[in-house]
mmCIF file of C-alpha atoms and ligand atoms in Angstrom:
data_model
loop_
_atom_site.group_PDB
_atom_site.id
_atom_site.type_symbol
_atom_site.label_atom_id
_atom_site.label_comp_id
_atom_site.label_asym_id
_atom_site.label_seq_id
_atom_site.Cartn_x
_atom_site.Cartn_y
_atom_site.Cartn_z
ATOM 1 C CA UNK A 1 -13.430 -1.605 -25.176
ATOM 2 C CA UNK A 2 -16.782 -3.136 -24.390
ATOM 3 C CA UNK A 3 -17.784 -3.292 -20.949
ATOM 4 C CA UNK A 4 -21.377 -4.016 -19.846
ATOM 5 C CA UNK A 5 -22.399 -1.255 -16.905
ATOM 6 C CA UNK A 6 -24.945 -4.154 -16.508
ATOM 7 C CA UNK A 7 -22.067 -5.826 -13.879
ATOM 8 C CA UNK A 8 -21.426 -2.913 -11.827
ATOM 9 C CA UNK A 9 -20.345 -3.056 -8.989
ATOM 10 C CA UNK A 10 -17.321 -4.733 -9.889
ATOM 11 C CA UNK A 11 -15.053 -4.662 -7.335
ATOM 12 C CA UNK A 12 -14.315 -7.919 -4.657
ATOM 13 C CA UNK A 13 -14.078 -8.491 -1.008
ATOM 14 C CA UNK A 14 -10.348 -7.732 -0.724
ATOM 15 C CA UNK A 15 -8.013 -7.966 2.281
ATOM 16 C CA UNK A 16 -5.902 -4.896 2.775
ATOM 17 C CA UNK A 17 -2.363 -4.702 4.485
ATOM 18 C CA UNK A 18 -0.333 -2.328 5.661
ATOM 19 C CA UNK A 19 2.986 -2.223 3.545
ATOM 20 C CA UNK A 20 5.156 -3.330 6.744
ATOM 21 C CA UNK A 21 2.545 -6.654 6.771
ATOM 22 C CA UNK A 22 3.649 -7.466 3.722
ATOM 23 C CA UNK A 23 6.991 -10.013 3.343
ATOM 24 C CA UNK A 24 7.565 -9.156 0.114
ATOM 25 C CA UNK A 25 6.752 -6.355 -1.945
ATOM 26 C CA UNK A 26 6.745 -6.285 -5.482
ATOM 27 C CA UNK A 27 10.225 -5.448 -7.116
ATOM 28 C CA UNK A 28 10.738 -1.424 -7.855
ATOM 29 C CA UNK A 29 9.237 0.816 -9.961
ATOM 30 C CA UNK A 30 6.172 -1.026 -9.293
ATOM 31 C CA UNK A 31 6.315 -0.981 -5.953
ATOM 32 C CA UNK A 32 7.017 2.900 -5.675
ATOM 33 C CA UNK A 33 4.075 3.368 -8.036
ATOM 34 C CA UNK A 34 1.802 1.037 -4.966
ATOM 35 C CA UNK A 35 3.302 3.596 -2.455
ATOM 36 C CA UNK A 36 3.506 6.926 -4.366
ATOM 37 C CA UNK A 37 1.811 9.364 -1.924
ATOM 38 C CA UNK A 38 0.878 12.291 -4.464
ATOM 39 C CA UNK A 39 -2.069 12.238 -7.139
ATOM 40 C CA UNK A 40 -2.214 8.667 -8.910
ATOM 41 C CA UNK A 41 -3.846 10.420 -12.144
ATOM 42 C CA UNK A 42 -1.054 13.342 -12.115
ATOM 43 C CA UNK A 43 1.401 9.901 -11.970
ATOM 44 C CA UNK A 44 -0.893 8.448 -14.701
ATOM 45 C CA UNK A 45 -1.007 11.559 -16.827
ATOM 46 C CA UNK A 46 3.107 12.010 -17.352
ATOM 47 C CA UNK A 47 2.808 8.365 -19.113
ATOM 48 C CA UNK A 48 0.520 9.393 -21.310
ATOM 49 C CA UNK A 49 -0.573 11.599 -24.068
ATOM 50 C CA UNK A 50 -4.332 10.720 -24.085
ATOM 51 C CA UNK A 51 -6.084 10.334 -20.158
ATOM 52 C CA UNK A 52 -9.342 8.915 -19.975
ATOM 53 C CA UNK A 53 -11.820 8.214 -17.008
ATOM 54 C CA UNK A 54 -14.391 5.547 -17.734
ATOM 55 C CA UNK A 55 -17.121 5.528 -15.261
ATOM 56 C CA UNK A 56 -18.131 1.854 -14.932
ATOM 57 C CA UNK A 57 -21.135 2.636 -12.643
ATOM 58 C CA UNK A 58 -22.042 4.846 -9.864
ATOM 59 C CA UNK A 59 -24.338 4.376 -7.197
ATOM 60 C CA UNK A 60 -25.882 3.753 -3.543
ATOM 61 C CA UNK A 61 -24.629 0.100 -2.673
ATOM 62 C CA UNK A 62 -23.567 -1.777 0.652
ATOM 63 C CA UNK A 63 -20.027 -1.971 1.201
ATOM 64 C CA UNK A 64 -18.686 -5.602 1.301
ATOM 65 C CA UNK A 65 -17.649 -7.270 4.576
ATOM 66 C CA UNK A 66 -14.828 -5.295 6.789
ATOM 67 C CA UNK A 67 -14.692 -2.787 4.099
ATOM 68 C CA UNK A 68 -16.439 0.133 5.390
ATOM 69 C CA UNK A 69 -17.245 -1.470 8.973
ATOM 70 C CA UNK A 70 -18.557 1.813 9.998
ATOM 71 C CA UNK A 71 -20.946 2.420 7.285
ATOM 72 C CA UNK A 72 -23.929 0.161 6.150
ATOM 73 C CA UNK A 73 -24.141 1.991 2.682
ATOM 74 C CA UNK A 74 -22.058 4.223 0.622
ATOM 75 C CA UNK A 75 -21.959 6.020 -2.440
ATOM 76 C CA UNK A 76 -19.664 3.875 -4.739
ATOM 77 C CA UNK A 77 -18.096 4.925 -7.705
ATOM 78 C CA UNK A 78 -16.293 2.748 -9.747
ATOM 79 C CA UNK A 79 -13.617 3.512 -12.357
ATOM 80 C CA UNK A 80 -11.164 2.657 -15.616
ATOM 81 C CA UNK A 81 -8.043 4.890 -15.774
ATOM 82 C CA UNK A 82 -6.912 4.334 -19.055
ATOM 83 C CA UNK A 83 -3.931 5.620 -20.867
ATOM 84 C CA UNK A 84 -3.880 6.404 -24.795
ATOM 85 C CA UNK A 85 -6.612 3.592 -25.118
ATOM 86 C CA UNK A 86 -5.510 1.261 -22.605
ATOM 87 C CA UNK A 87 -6.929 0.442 -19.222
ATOM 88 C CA UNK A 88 -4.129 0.593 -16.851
ATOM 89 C CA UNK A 89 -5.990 0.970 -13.304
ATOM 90 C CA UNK A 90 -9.572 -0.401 -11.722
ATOM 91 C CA UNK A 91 -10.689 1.852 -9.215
ATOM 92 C CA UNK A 92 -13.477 1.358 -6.547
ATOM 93 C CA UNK A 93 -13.888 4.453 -4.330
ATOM 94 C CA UNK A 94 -16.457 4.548 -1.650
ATOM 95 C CA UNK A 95 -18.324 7.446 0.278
ATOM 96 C CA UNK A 96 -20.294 7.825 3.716
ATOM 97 C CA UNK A 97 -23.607 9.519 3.205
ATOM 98 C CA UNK A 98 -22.506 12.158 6.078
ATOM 99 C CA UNK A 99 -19.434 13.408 3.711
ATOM 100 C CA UNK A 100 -21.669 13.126 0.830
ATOM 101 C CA UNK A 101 -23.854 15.329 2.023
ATOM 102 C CA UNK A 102 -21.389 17.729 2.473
ATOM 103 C CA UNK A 103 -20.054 17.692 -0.903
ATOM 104 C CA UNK A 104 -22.711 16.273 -2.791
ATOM 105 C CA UNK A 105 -22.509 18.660 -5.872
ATOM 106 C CA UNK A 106 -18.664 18.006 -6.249
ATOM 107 C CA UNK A 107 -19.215 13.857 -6.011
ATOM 108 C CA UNK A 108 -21.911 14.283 -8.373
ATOM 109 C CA UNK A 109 -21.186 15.556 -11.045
ATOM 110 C CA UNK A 110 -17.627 14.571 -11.235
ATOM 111 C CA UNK A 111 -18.785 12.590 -14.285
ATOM 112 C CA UNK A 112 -15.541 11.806 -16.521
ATOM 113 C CA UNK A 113 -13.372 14.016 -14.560
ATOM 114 C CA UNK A 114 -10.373 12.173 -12.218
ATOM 115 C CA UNK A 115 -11.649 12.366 -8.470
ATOM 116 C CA UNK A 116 -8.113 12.783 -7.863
ATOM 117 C CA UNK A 117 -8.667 16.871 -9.636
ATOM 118 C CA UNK A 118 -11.188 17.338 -6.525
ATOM 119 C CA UNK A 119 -8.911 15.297 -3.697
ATOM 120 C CA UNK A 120 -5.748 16.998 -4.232
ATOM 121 C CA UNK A 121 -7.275 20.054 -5.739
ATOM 122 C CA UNK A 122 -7.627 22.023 -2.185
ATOM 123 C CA UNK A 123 -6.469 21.356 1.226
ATOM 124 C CA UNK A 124 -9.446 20.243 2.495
ATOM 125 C CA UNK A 125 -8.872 16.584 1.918
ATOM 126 C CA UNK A 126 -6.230 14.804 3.715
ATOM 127 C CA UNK A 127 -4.823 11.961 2.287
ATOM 128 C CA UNK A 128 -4.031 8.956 5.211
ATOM 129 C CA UNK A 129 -2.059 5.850 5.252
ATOM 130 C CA UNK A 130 -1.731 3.552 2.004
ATOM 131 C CA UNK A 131 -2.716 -0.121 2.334
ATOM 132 C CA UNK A 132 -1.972 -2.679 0.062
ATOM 133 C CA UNK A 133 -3.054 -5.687 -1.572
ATOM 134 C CA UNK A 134 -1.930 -8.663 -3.406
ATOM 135 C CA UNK A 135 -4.905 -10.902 -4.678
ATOM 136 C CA UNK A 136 -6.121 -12.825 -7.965
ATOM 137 C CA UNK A 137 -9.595 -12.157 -8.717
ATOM 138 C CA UNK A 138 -12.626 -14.269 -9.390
ATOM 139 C CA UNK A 139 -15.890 -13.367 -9.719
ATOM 140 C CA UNK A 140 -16.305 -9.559 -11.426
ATOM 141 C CA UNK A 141 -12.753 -8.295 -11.501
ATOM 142 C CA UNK A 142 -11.742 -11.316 -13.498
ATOM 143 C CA UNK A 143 -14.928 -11.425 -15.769
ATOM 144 C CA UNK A 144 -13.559 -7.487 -16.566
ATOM 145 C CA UNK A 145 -10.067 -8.440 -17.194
ATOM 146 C CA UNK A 146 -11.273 -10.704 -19.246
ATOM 147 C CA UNK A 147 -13.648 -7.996 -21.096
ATOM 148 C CA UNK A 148 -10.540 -5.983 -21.437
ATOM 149 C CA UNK A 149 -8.496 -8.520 -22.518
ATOM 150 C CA UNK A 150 -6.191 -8.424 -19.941
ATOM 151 C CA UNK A 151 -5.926 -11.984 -18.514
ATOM 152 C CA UNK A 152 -5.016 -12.183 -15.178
ATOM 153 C CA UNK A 153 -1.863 -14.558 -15.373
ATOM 154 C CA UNK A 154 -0.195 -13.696 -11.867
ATOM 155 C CA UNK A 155 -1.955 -11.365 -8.908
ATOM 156 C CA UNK A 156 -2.818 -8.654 -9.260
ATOM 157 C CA UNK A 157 -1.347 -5.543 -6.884
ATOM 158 C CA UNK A 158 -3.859 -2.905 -5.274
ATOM 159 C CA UNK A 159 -3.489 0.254 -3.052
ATOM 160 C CA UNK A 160 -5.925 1.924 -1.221
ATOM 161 C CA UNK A 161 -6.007 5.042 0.794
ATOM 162 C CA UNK A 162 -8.346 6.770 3.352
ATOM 163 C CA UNK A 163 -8.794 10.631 2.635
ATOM 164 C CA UNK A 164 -10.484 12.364 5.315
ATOM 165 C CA UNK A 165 -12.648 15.247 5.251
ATOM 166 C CA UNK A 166 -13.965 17.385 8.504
ATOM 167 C CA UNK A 167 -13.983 14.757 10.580
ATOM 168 C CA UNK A 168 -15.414 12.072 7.765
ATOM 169 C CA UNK A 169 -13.030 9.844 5.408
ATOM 170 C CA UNK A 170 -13.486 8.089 2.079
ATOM 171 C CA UNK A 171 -11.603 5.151 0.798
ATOM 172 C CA UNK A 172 -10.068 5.147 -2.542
ATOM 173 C CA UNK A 173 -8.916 1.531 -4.024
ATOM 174 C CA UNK A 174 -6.991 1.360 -6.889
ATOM 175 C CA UNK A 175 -5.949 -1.909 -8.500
ATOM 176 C CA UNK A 176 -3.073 -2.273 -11.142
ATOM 177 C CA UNK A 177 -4.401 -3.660 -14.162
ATOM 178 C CA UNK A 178 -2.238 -6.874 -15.839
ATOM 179 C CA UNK A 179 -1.246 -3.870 -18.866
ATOM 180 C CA UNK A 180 -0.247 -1.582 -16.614
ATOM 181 C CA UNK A 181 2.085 -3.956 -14.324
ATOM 182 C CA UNK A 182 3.627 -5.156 -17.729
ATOM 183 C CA UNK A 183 4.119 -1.269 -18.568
ATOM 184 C CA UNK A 184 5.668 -0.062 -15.442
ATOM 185 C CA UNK A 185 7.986 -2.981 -15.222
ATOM 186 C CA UNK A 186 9.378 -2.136 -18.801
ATOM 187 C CA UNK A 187 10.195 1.474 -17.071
HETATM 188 C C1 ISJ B 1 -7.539 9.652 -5.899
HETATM 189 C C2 ISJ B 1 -7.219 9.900 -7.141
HETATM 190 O O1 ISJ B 1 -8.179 9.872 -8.147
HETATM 191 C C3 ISJ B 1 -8.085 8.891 -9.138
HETATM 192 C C4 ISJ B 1 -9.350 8.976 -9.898
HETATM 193 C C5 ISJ B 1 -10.441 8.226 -9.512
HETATM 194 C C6 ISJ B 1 -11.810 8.501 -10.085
HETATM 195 O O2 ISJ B 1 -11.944 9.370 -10.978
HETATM 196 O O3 ISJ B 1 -12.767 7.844 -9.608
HETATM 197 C C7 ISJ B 1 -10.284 7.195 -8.589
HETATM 198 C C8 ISJ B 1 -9.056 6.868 -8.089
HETATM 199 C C9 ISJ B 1 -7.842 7.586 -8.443
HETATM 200 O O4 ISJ B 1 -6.920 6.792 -9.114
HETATM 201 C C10 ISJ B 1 -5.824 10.243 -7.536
HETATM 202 O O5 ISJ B 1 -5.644 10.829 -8.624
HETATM 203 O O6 ISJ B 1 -4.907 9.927 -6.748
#
């Protein structure tokens, strides 16, 4: 899999509903997958034998329109889940200074481990309500699907989910690759 860092960030202005907003979710199991409210990578890891985080690119950025409104930069940290070889998930996550501070060390040097070992590893992150997405992208995303060769032939489906922290949240976005839809609709 060759993928340039040299294009991170990645990710694309994307507009988020809630599930309720949405007139028609995608058929079952991928929609319980969308909505699962546990650990995405403990999901991720009981369809696989070989898990693998590929960090596309880390790093101080500004947060695109109306997705952070609050904060005019966050630490970003973008993501490939991939599963016995192949990527199955893109994931953008993004986090306020004021919670970085508070656990820089952990964000840090997280490195090639899931974030998810760290999120649902204590109580002291809470995860919050589950948006979702339905959207075909163009500009990055689709140059990486492309990279991966995963053509995008129909939209693709995203979560994402606020975690909060004493009194500070983080967003965690997580888009279904075109491998992984085809995968979990053969379930
Ligand atoms: C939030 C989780 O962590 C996963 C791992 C991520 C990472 O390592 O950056 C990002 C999103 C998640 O899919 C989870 O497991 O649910």
């Amino acid at each position: 899999m060759s993928v340039t860092r040299l294009s991170f960030p990645y990710g694309e202005s994307i507009q988020w509903f809630s599930p309720e907003q949405i007139s028609e979710l995608p058929d079952s199991p991928l929609s319980e997958w969308l909505l699962s409210s546990g650990s995405l990578t403990q999901k991720l890891r009981s369809h696989c034998t070989k898990f693998e985080v590929k960090v596309l690119g880390e790093g101080k950025l500004t947060p695109f329109r109306g997705e952070f409104p609050a904060q005019r930069q966050a630490w970003v940290r973008e993501v490939l889940l991939c599963l016995d070889d192949v990527p199955w998930i893109f994931a953008r996550t993004l986090i306020p200074a004021n919670l970085l501070e508070k656990k820089e060390t952990d964000f840090l040097t997280l490195g090639t481990r899931p974030l998810g070992e760290l999120l649902f590893s204590s109580d002291d992150f809470t995860p919050g309500r589950i948006e979702v997405a339905h959207f075909t992208p163009c500009q990055q995303l689709a140059q990486l699907t492309q990279s991966l060769k995963q053509p995008v032939t129909q939209e693709l489906w995203g979560r994402r989910r606020y975690f909060s922290y004493d009194g500070e949240q983080l967003i965690v976005s997580e888009t279904f690759l075109p491998a992984a839809r085809q995968l979990i609709e053969q379930m």
